[in-house]
Amino acid sequence: MTLGISDTIPELKRMLALNPDTCLVLEHNGRVVAGVMGGFDGRRGLVHHLSVAPEFQRCGYGRALMEELETRFRGMNVVKYSLWIEPRNQSVIDFYNHIGYELRDLITFSKTLRQ
Ligand SMILES: CC(C)(COP(=O)(O)OP(=O)(O)OC[C@H]1O[C@@H](n2cnc3c(N)ncnc32)[C@H](O)[C@@H]1OP(=O)(O)O)[C@@H](O)C(=O)NCCC(=O)NCCS
């Protein structure tokens, strides 16, 4: 995954403050081994940075986190949620295809407002 200007501690704290029930970590013996950040903008959900530590991959943790996040979005009556994946990250595309997500043929635009 690519970390960017929104992954500093202050930015992450802001994400957590706004989305306290949809930013999740999974612990193993007191150590955080996986996490995902879900956000809700009032209309749609957006998922950022699902990640499982390499030595814990293929143990079901990625699926478990996405299932828990989905349960929470449902509890908030969210209609739909999305996520972005860089095209070169083929293994993650394969993962989401495998666990039942729909690939959309969309183009993403963005504008950076500050560094
Ligand atoms: C993608 C990622 C989160 C998957 O997490 P994981 O814990 O290894 O996945 P799981 O063990 O929960 O796998 C769930 C299912 O998907 C399958 N799967 C996992 N990775 C797969 C892959 N690369 N290709 C195809 N299937 C895959 C598993 O076999 C499993 O199938 P099953 O439930 O039918 O047995 C993890 O590989 C990762 O952290 N990658 C690096 C970080 C990253 O790039 N994140 C994306 C940011 S946008």
Short mmCIF file of N, CA, C and O and ligand atoms in Angstrom, two decimals:
data_model
loop_
_atom_site.label_atom_id
_atom_site.label_comp_id
_atom_site.label_asym_id
_atom_site.label_seq_id
_atom_site.Cartn_x
_atom_site.Cartn_y
_atom_site.Cartn_z
N MET A 1 0.84 -1.19 0.00
CA MET A 1 0.00 0.00 0.00
C MET A 1 0.88 1.24 0.00
O MET A 1 2.01 1.22 0.45
N THR A 2 0.32 2.34 -0.49
CA THR A 2 1.04 3.61 -0.53
C THR A 2 0.53 4.51 0.59
O THR A 2 -0.66 4.75 0.68
N LEU A 3 1.46 4.97 1.43
CA LEU A 3 1.08 5.93 2.47
C LEU A 3 1.29 7.33 1.93
O LEU A 3 2.22 7.58 1.17
N GLY A 4 0.43 8.27 2.32
CA GLY A 4 0.51 9.61 1.76
C GLY A 4 0.38 10.69 2.80
O GLY A 4 0.51 10.44 4.01
N ILE A 5 0.05 11.88 2.33
CA ILE A 5 0.01 13.05 3.22
C ILE A 5 -1.12 12.96 4.24
O ILE A 5 -1.14 13.72 5.21
N SER A 6 -2.06 12.05 4.05
CA SER A 6 -3.15 11.91 5.01
C SER A 6 -2.87 10.81 6.03
O SER A 6 -3.77 10.41 6.77
N ASP A 7 -1.63 10.33 6.07
CA ASP A 7 -1.30 9.24 6.99
C ASP A 7 -0.39 9.67 8.13
O ASP A 7 0.25 8.84 8.77
N THR A 8 -0.32 10.97 8.40
CA THR A 8 0.42 11.45 9.58
C THR A 8 -0.44 11.17 10.82
O THR A 8 -1.66 10.96 10.71
N ILE A 9 0.18 11.18 11.99
CA ILE A 9 -0.56 10.92 13.24
C ILE A 9 -1.73 11.91 13.41
O ILE A 9 -2.86 11.49 13.69
N PRO A 10 -1.51 13.23 13.23
CA PRO A 10 -2.66 14.15 13.39
C PRO A 10 -3.80 13.84 12.42
O PRO A 10 -4.98 13.91 12.81
N GLU A 11 -3.47 13.49 11.18
CA GLU A 11 -4.53 13.19 10.21
C GLU A 11 -5.27 11.91 10.61
O GLU A 11 -6.50 11.81 10.48
N LEU A 12 -4.52 10.92 11.08
CA LEU A 12 -5.16 9.66 11.49
C LEU A 12 -6.04 9.88 12.72
O LEU A 12 -7.13 9.30 12.82
N LYS A 13 -5.59 10.73 13.63
CA LYS A 13 -6.42 11.03 14.81
C LYS A 13 -7.72 11.70 14.39
O LYS A 13 -8.79 11.45 14.96
N ARG A 14 -7.65 12.55 13.37
CA ARG A 14 -8.87 13.21 12.90
C ARG A 14 -9.83 12.19 12.28
O ARG A 14 -11.03 12.23 12.50
N MET A 15 -9.26 11.26 11.52
CA MET A 15 -10.09 10.19 10.93
C MET A 15 -10.77 9.37 12.04
O MET A 15 -11.97 9.07 11.96
N LEU A 16 -10.01 9.04 13.09
CA LEU A 16 -10.57 8.25 14.20
C LEU A 16 -11.64 9.03 14.95
O LEU A 16 -12.67 8.45 15.33
N ALA A 17 -11.42 10.32 15.14
CA ALA A 17 -12.41 11.13 15.87
C ALA A 17 -13.73 11.19 15.11
O ALA A 17 -14.81 11.17 15.71
N LEU A 18 -13.65 11.25 13.78
CA LEU A 18 -14.87 11.35 12.97
C LEU A 18 -15.53 9.99 12.75
O LEU A 18 -16.73 9.93 12.49
N ASN A 19 -14.74 8.92 12.84
CA ASN A 19 -15.27 7.58 12.53
C ASN A 19 -14.86 6.57 13.60
O ASN A 19 -14.19 5.58 13.32
N PRO A 20 -15.30 6.82 14.86
CA PRO A 20 -14.79 5.99 15.97
C PRO A 20 -15.25 4.54 15.91
O PRO A 20 -14.60 3.68 16.50
N ASP A 21 -16.33 4.24 15.21
CA ASP A 21 -16.85 2.87 15.21
C ASP A 21 -16.47 2.08 13.96
O ASP A 21 -16.81 0.90 13.84
N THR A 22 -15.80 2.72 13.01
CA THR A 22 -15.51 2.03 11.75
C THR A 22 -14.02 2.02 11.39
O THR A 22 -13.66 1.70 10.27
N CYS A 23 -13.19 2.38 12.36
CA CYS A 23 -11.74 2.22 12.20
C CYS A 23 -11.34 1.08 13.13
O CYS A 23 -11.48 1.21 14.35
N LEU A 24 -10.87 -0.01 12.58
CA LEU A 24 -10.73 -1.25 13.35
C LEU A 24 -9.30 -1.77 13.33
O LEU A 24 -8.61 -1.65 12.31
N VAL A 25 -8.88 -2.35 14.44
CA VAL A 25 -7.62 -3.10 14.46
C VAL A 25 -7.89 -4.49 15.02
O VAL A 25 -8.87 -4.71 15.74
N LEU A 26 -7.04 -5.40 14.67
CA LEU A 26 -7.13 -6.77 15.17
C LEU A 26 -5.83 -7.05 15.92
O LEU A 26 -4.73 -6.83 15.39
N GLU A 27 -5.96 -7.49 17.17
CA GLU A 27 -4.78 -7.73 17.99
C GLU A 27 -4.51 -9.22 18.15
O GLU A 27 -5.44 -10.03 18.24
N HIS A 28 -3.23 -9.56 18.22
CA HIS A 28 -2.81 -10.93 18.51
C HIS A 28 -1.75 -10.84 19.61
O HIS A 28 -0.70 -10.22 19.40
N ASN A 29 -2.04 -11.41 20.78
CA ASN A 29 -1.14 -11.32 21.94
C ASN A 29 -0.71 -9.89 22.22
O ASN A 29 0.48 -9.61 22.44
N GLY A 30 -1.68 -8.97 22.17
CA GLY A 30 -1.40 -7.58 22.50
C GLY A 30 -0.75 -6.77 21.40
O GLY A 30 -0.47 -5.58 21.58
N ARG A 31 -0.49 -7.37 20.26
CA ARG A 31 0.15 -6.65 19.15
C ARG A 31 -0.88 -6.44 18.04
O ARG A 31 -1.62 -7.37 17.69
N VAL A 32 -0.90 -5.23 17.50
CA VAL A 32 -1.80 -4.96 16.37
C VAL A 32 -1.23 -5.65 15.14
O VAL A 32 -0.08 -5.40 14.74
N VAL A 33 -2.00 -6.56 14.55
CA VAL A 33 -1.51 -7.31 13.39
C VAL A 33 -2.32 -7.02 12.12
O VAL A 33 -1.94 -7.48 11.03
N ALA A 34 -3.39 -6.27 12.25
CA ALA A 34 -4.18 -5.95 11.06
C ALA A 34 -5.05 -4.75 11.38
O ALA A 34 -5.35 -4.47 12.54
N GLY A 35 -5.44 -4.03 10.34
CA GLY A 35 -6.30 -2.87 10.56
C GLY A 35 -6.97 -2.43 9.29
O GLY A 35 -6.59 -2.82 8.18
N VAL A 36 -7.99 -1.61 9.47
CA VAL A 36 -8.70 -1.00 8.34
C VAL A 36 -9.37 0.28 8.84
O VAL A 36 -9.77 0.35 10.01
N MET A 37 -9.45 1.27 7.95
CA MET A 37 -10.15 2.50 8.31
C MET A 37 -11.37 2.64 7.42
O MET A 37 -11.25 2.67 6.20
N GLY A 38 -12.53 2.71 8.06
CA GLY A 38 -13.76 2.96 7.32
C GLY A 38 -14.26 4.34 7.66
O GLY A 38 -14.20 4.77 8.81
N GLY A 39 -14.75 5.04 6.67
CA GLY A 39 -15.32 6.37 6.89
C GLY A 39 -16.70 6.45 6.28
O GLY A 39 -17.02 5.73 5.34
N PHE A 40 -17.53 7.33 6.86
CA PHE A 40 -18.88 7.53 6.32
C PHE A 40 -19.09 9.03 6.14
O PHE A 40 -18.86 9.80 7.08
N ASP A 41 -19.47 9.43 4.93
CA ASP A 41 -19.58 10.87 4.64
C ASP A 41 -21.02 11.37 4.72
O ASP A 41 -21.32 12.49 4.33
N GLY A 42 -21.94 10.51 5.21
CA GLY A 42 -23.34 10.89 5.28
C GLY A 42 -24.15 10.30 4.14
O GLY A 42 -25.38 10.27 4.19
N ARG A 43 -23.43 9.84 3.10
CA ARG A 43 -24.12 9.23 1.96
C ARG A 43 -23.53 7.85 1.67
O ARG A 43 -24.25 6.87 1.58
N ARG A 44 -22.20 7.78 1.53
CA ARG A 44 -21.53 6.52 1.22
C ARG A 44 -20.41 6.25 2.22
O ARG A 44 -19.88 7.16 2.85
N GLY A 45 -20.05 4.97 2.29
CA GLY A 45 -18.89 4.59 3.08
C GLY A 45 -17.66 4.52 2.18
O GLY A 45 -17.77 4.28 0.98
N LEU A 46 -16.50 4.73 2.78
CA LEU A 46 -15.24 4.62 2.04
C LEU A 46 -14.24 3.87 2.92
O LEU A 46 -14.15 4.14 4.12
N VAL A 47 -13.53 2.94 2.31
CA VAL A 47 -12.61 2.08 3.06
C VAL A 47 -11.17 2.43 2.67
O VAL A 47 -10.85 2.52 1.48
N HIS A 48 -10.33 2.64 3.67
CA HIS A 48 -8.93 2.97 3.44
C HIS A 48 -8.03 1.92 4.11
O HIS A 48 -8.30 1.49 5.24
N HIS A 49 -6.95 1.55 3.41
CA HIS A 49 -5.79 0.91 4.04
C HIS A 49 -6.07 -0.39 4.80
O HIS A 49 -5.55 -0.58 5.91
N LEU A 50 -6.88 -1.26 4.24
CA LEU A 50 -6.93 -2.60 4.85
C LEU A 50 -5.52 -3.19 4.78
O LEU A 50 -4.89 -3.18 3.73
N SER A 51 -5.03 -3.69 5.90
CA SER A 51 -3.67 -4.20 5.92
C SER A 51 -3.51 -5.28 6.98
O SER A 51 -3.97 -5.12 8.11
N VAL A 52 -2.84 -6.35 6.61
CA VAL A 52 -2.55 -7.45 7.53
C VAL A 52 -1.04 -7.65 7.53
O VAL A 52 -0.42 -7.70 6.45
N ALA A 53 -0.43 -7.76 8.70
CA ALA A 53 1.02 -7.98 8.77
C ALA A 53 1.38 -9.23 7.96
O ALA A 53 0.65 -10.22 8.00
N PRO A 54 2.51 -9.17 7.23
CA PRO A 54 2.84 -10.27 6.30
C PRO A 54 2.76 -11.66 6.93
O PRO A 54 2.22 -12.59 6.33
N GLU A 55 3.26 -11.81 8.16
CA GLU A 55 3.29 -13.15 8.77
C GLU A 55 1.91 -13.63 9.20
O GLU A 55 1.75 -14.80 9.59
N PHE A 56 0.90 -12.74 9.16
CA PHE A 56 -0.46 -13.13 9.53
C PHE A 56 -1.41 -13.17 8.33
O PHE A 56 -2.62 -13.35 8.50
N GLN A 57 -0.86 -12.95 7.14
CA GLN A 57 -1.72 -12.99 5.96
C GLN A 57 -2.16 -14.42 5.67
O GLN A 57 -1.53 -15.38 6.08
N ARG A 58 -3.29 -14.53 4.96
CA ARG A 58 -3.90 -15.82 4.60
C ARG A 58 -4.33 -16.62 5.83
O ARG A 58 -4.35 -17.85 5.82
N CYS A 59 -4.68 -15.90 6.91
CA CYS A 59 -5.23 -16.55 8.12
C CYS A 59 -6.69 -16.18 8.31
O CYS A 59 -7.29 -16.50 9.33
N GLY A 60 -7.25 -15.43 7.38
CA GLY A 60 -8.65 -15.03 7.49
C GLY A 60 -8.86 -13.67 8.13
O GLY A 60 -10.01 -13.23 8.29
N TYR A 61 -7.79 -12.98 8.52
CA TYR A 61 -7.94 -11.71 9.23
C TYR A 61 -8.45 -10.59 8.31
O TYR A 61 -9.25 -9.76 8.74
N GLY A 62 -7.98 -10.55 7.08
CA GLY A 62 -8.45 -9.51 6.14
C GLY A 62 -9.94 -9.65 5.91
O GLY A 62 -10.69 -8.67 5.98
N ARG A 63 -10.38 -10.85 5.66
CA ARG A 63 -11.82 -11.09 5.46
C ARG A 63 -12.61 -10.73 6.73
O ARG A 63 -13.65 -10.09 6.67
N ALA A 64 -12.07 -11.14 7.89
CA ALA A 64 -12.78 -10.88 9.16
C ALA A 64 -12.95 -9.38 9.40
O ALA A 64 -14.02 -8.92 9.82
N LEU A 65 -11.90 -8.61 9.13
CA LEU A 65 -12.01 -7.16 9.33
C LEU A 65 -13.03 -6.55 8.38
O LEU A 65 -13.83 -5.69 8.77
N MET A 66 -13.01 -6.99 7.11
CA MET A 66 -13.98 -6.44 6.14
C MET A 66 -15.40 -6.86 6.51
O MET A 66 -16.34 -6.07 6.33
N GLU A 67 -15.58 -8.06 7.03
CA GLU A 67 -16.92 -8.49 7.44
C GLU A 67 -17.41 -7.67 8.64
O GLU A 67 -18.58 -7.28 8.71
N GLU A 68 -16.51 -7.41 9.59
CA GLU A 68 -16.90 -6.62 10.76
C GLU A 68 -17.22 -5.18 10.35
O GLU A 68 -18.21 -4.58 10.82
N LEU A 69 -16.40 -4.63 9.44
CA LEU A 69 -16.66 -3.27 8.96
C LEU A 69 -18.01 -3.22 8.25
O LEU A 69 -18.80 -2.29 8.45
N GLU A 70 -18.29 -4.23 7.43
CA GLU A 70 -19.58 -4.26 6.73
C GLU A 70 -20.74 -4.32 7.73
O GLU A 70 -21.75 -3.63 7.56
N THR A 71 -20.60 -5.14 8.76
CA THR A 71 -21.65 -5.22 9.80
C THR A 71 -21.89 -3.84 10.41
O THR A 71 -23.03 -3.42 10.63
N ARG A 72 -20.80 -3.12 10.67
CA ARG A 72 -20.95 -1.79 11.28
C ARG A 72 -21.58 -0.79 10.32
O ARG A 72 -22.43 0.01 10.72
N PHE A 73 -21.15 -0.84 9.05
CA PHE A 73 -21.80 0.04 8.05
C PHE A 73 -23.30 -0.28 7.96
O PHE A 73 -24.14 0.61 7.89
N ARG A 74 -23.65 -1.55 7.94
CA ARG A 74 -25.07 -1.93 7.90
C ARG A 74 -25.81 -1.36 9.11
O ARG A 74 -26.93 -0.88 8.99
N GLY A 75 -25.18 -1.46 10.29
CA GLY A 75 -25.79 -0.94 11.50
C GLY A 75 -26.03 0.56 11.44
O GLY A 75 -26.91 1.09 12.13
N MET A 76 -25.25 1.26 10.61
CA MET A 76 -25.39 2.71 10.42
C MET A 76 -26.30 3.02 9.24
O MET A 76 -26.43 4.17 8.84
N ASN A 77 -26.89 1.96 8.66
CA ASN A 77 -27.82 2.11 7.53
C ASN A 77 -27.13 2.68 6.29
O ASN A 77 -27.76 3.39 5.49
N VAL A 78 -25.86 2.39 6.14
CA VAL A 78 -25.12 2.83 4.94
C VAL A 78 -25.59 2.00 3.74
O VAL A 78 -25.70 0.77 3.83
N VAL A 79 -25.86 2.67 2.63
CA VAL A 79 -26.39 2.00 1.44
C VAL A 79 -25.28 1.25 0.69
O VAL A 79 -25.47 0.13 0.22
N LYS A 80 -24.13 1.90 0.58
CA LYS A 80 -23.06 1.35 -0.27
C LYS A 80 -21.72 1.88 0.21
O LYS A 80 -21.65 3.01 0.74
N TYR A 81 -20.68 1.10 0.05
CA TYR A 81 -19.34 1.60 0.36
C TYR A 81 -18.37 1.17 -0.74
O TYR A 81 -18.63 0.23 -1.48
N SER A 82 -17.29 1.92 -0.83
CA SER A 82 -16.33 1.73 -1.91
C SER A 82 -14.91 1.73 -1.36
O SER A 82 -14.68 2.12 -0.21
N LEU A 83 -13.98 1.35 -2.20
CA LEU A 83 -12.57 1.43 -1.85
C LEU A 83 -11.76 1.61 -3.12
O LEU A 83 -12.21 1.25 -4.20
N TRP A 84 -10.57 2.18 -2.97
CA TRP A 84 -9.69 2.40 -4.12
C TRP A 84 -8.49 1.48 -3.99
O TRP A 84 -7.94 1.31 -2.91
N ILE A 85 -8.08 0.95 -5.12
CA ILE A 85 -6.88 0.11 -5.17
C ILE A 85 -6.04 0.56 -6.36
O ILE A 85 -6.58 0.80 -7.44
N GLU A 86 -4.73 0.69 -6.15
CA GLU A 86 -3.87 1.04 -7.27
C GLU A 86 -3.84 -0.14 -8.24
O GLU A 86 -3.75 -1.30 -7.81
N PRO A 87 -3.91 0.15 -9.57
CA PRO A 87 -3.99 -0.94 -10.56
C PRO A 87 -2.83 -1.93 -10.47
O PRO A 87 -2.99 -3.11 -10.78
N ARG A 88 -1.66 -1.45 -9.99
CA ARG A 88 -0.50 -2.36 -9.91
C ARG A 88 -0.62 -3.34 -8.75
O ARG A 88 0.15 -4.29 -8.66
N ASN A 89 -1.57 -3.12 -7.84
CA ASN A 89 -1.70 -3.97 -6.65
C ASN A 89 -2.62 -5.16 -6.97
O ASN A 89 -3.69 -5.33 -6.37
N GLN A 90 -2.16 -5.99 -7.90
CA GLN A 90 -3.01 -7.05 -8.43
C GLN A 90 -3.45 -8.05 -7.35
O GLN A 90 -4.58 -8.53 -7.38
N SER A 91 -2.58 -8.35 -6.38
CA SER A 91 -2.96 -9.36 -5.40
C SER A 91 -4.14 -8.87 -4.55
O SER A 91 -5.00 -9.66 -4.14
N VAL A 92 -4.19 -7.55 -4.30
CA VAL A 92 -5.33 -7.02 -3.51
C VAL A 92 -6.60 -7.01 -4.36
O VAL A 92 -7.69 -7.28 -3.86
N ILE A 93 -6.44 -6.73 -5.66
CA ILE A 93 -7.59 -6.83 -6.57
C ILE A 93 -8.12 -8.26 -6.55
O ILE A 93 -9.34 -8.50 -6.44
N ASP A 94 -7.21 -9.23 -6.60
CA ASP A 94 -7.61 -10.65 -6.57
C ASP A 94 -8.33 -10.97 -5.26
O ASP A 94 -9.33 -11.71 -5.24
N PHE A 95 -7.81 -10.43 -4.15
CA PHE A 95 -8.42 -10.66 -2.83
C PHE A 95 -9.87 -10.16 -2.82
O PHE A 95 -10.79 -10.89 -2.45
N TYR A 96 -10.07 -8.90 -3.23
CA TYR A 96 -11.44 -8.34 -3.18
C TYR A 96 -12.37 -9.06 -4.15
O TYR A 96 -13.54 -9.27 -3.84
N ASN A 97 -11.86 -9.44 -5.32
CA ASN A 97 -12.69 -10.25 -6.22
C ASN A 97 -13.11 -11.54 -5.53
O ASN A 97 -14.27 -11.95 -5.60
N HIS A 98 -12.17 -12.15 -4.84
CA HIS A 98 -12.42 -13.45 -4.21
C HIS A 98 -13.46 -13.35 -3.10
O HIS A 98 -14.26 -14.27 -2.91
N ILE A 99 -13.43 -12.24 -2.35
CA ILE A 99 -14.38 -12.15 -1.22
C ILE A 99 -15.68 -11.44 -1.61
O ILE A 99 -16.46 -11.05 -0.74
N GLY A 100 -15.90 -11.26 -2.91
CA GLY A 100 -17.24 -10.89 -3.35
C GLY A 100 -17.49 -9.42 -3.64
O GLY A 100 -18.65 -9.00 -3.69
N TYR A 101 -16.44 -8.63 -3.84
CA TYR A 101 -16.64 -7.21 -4.18
C TYR A 101 -16.73 -7.05 -5.69
O TYR A 101 -16.12 -7.80 -6.45
N GLU A 102 -17.50 -6.02 -6.09
CA GLU A 102 -17.74 -5.76 -7.50
C GLU A 102 -16.71 -4.74 -8.02
O GLU A 102 -16.56 -3.66 -7.45
N LEU A 103 -16.00 -5.09 -9.09
CA LEU A 103 -15.02 -4.19 -9.70
C LEU A 103 -15.76 -3.19 -10.58
O LEU A 103 -16.51 -3.57 -11.48
N ARG A 104 -15.58 -1.89 -10.32
CA ARG A 104 -16.23 -0.83 -11.10
C ARG A 104 -15.23 -0.21 -12.05
O ARG A 104 -14.08 0.03 -11.69
N ASP A 105 -15.67 0.09 -13.29
CA ASP A 105 -14.80 0.69 -14.29
C ASP A 105 -14.95 2.22 -14.22
O ASP A 105 -15.64 2.83 -15.02
N LEU A 106 -14.30 2.81 -13.21
CA LEU A 106 -14.44 4.25 -12.97
C LEU A 106 -13.06 4.91 -13.05
O LEU A 106 -12.04 4.27 -12.82
N ILE A 107 -13.06 6.18 -13.33
CA ILE A 107 -11.83 6.97 -13.29
C ILE A 107 -11.91 7.87 -12.06
O ILE A 107 -12.96 8.46 -11.79
N THR A 108 -10.82 7.96 -11.33
CA THR A 108 -10.80 8.78 -10.11
C THR A 108 -10.08 10.10 -10.38
O THR A 108 -8.98 10.10 -10.94
N PHE A 109 -10.67 11.21 -10.00
CA PHE A 109 -10.03 12.52 -10.03
C PHE A 109 -9.82 12.98 -8.59
O PHE A 109 -10.62 12.64 -7.70
N SER A 110 -8.78 13.75 -8.36
CA SER A 110 -8.61 14.35 -7.04
C SER A 110 -7.92 15.70 -7.18
O SER A 110 -7.35 16.01 -8.24
N LYS A 111 -7.98 16.47 -6.14
CA LYS A 111 -7.28 17.76 -6.09
C LYS A 111 -6.66 17.89 -4.71
O LYS A 111 -7.36 17.76 -3.69
N THR A 112 -5.36 18.10 -4.66
CA THR A 112 -4.68 18.25 -3.37
C THR A 112 -4.82 19.68 -2.89
O THR A 112 -4.47 20.62 -3.62
N LEU A 113 -5.34 19.87 -1.67
CA LEU A 113 -5.61 21.20 -1.15
C LEU A 113 -4.49 21.74 -0.27
O LEU A 113 -4.38 22.94 -0.06
N ARG A 114 -3.70 20.83 0.32
CA ARG A 114 -2.56 21.28 1.12
C ARG A 114 -1.58 20.13 1.23
O ARG A 114 -1.93 18.98 1.00
N GLN A 115 -0.35 20.44 1.60
CA GLN A 115 0.69 19.41 1.76
C GLN A 115 0.84 19.04 3.22
O GLN A 115 0.52 19.83 4.08
C1 LIG B 1 -4.98 -7.97 0.89
C2 LIG B 1 -4.84 -8.42 2.34
C3 LIG B 1 -5.46 -7.37 3.25
C4 LIG B 1 -5.57 -9.75 2.50
O1 LIG B 1 -5.64 -10.10 3.88
P1 LIG B 1 -5.50 -11.63 4.37
O2 LIG B 1 -5.72 -11.64 5.83
O3 LIG B 1 -4.22 -12.19 3.88
O4 LIG B 1 -6.69 -12.33 3.61
P2 LIG B 1 -7.61 -13.53 4.20
O5 LIG B 1 -6.74 -14.56 4.81
O6 LIG B 1 -8.67 -12.94 5.06
O7 LIG B 1 -8.23 -14.11 2.89
C5 LIG B 1 -9.65 -14.22 2.70
C6 LIG B 1 -9.86 -15.03 1.44
O8 LIG B 1 -9.25 -14.36 0.34
C7 LIG B 1 -8.26 -15.20 -0.26
N1 LIG B 1 -7.12 -14.37 -0.64
C8 LIG B 1 -6.30 -13.69 0.18
N2 LIG B 1 -5.36 -13.06 -0.54
C9 LIG B 1 -5.62 -13.36 -1.83
C10 LIG B 1 -4.98 -13.01 -3.07
N3 LIG B 1 -3.89 -12.22 -3.09
N4 LIG B 1 -5.50 -13.49 -4.21
C11 LIG B 1 -6.60 -14.28 -4.20
N5 LIG B 1 -7.24 -14.67 -3.05
C12 LIG B 1 -6.74 -14.19 -1.90
C13 LIG B 1 -7.89 -16.22 0.81
O9 LIG B 1 -7.40 -17.41 0.24
C14 LIG B 1 -9.22 -16.41 1.52
O10 LIG B 1 -10.04 -17.29 0.78
P3 LIG B 1 -11.11 -18.26 1.53
O11 LIG B 1 -11.76 -17.46 2.63
O12 LIG B 1 -12.04 -18.66 0.44
O13 LIG B 1 -10.29 -19.39 2.08
C15 LIG B 1 -3.36 -8.61 2.72
O14 LIG B 1 -2.78 -9.45 1.76
C16 LIG B 1 -2.55 -7.34 2.83
O15 LIG B 1 -2.46 -6.75 3.91
N6 LIG B 1 -1.90 -6.92 1.75
C17 LIG B 1 -0.97 -5.79 1.81
C18 LIG B 1 -1.62 -4.47 2.12
C19 LIG B 1 -2.39 -3.89 0.99
O16 LIG B 1 -1.87 -3.72 -0.11
N7 LIG B 1 -3.66 -3.50 1.29
C20 LIG B 1 -4.54 -2.87 0.34
C21 LIG B 1 -4.57 -1.40 0.50
S1 LIG B 1 -5.72 -0.70 -0.65
#
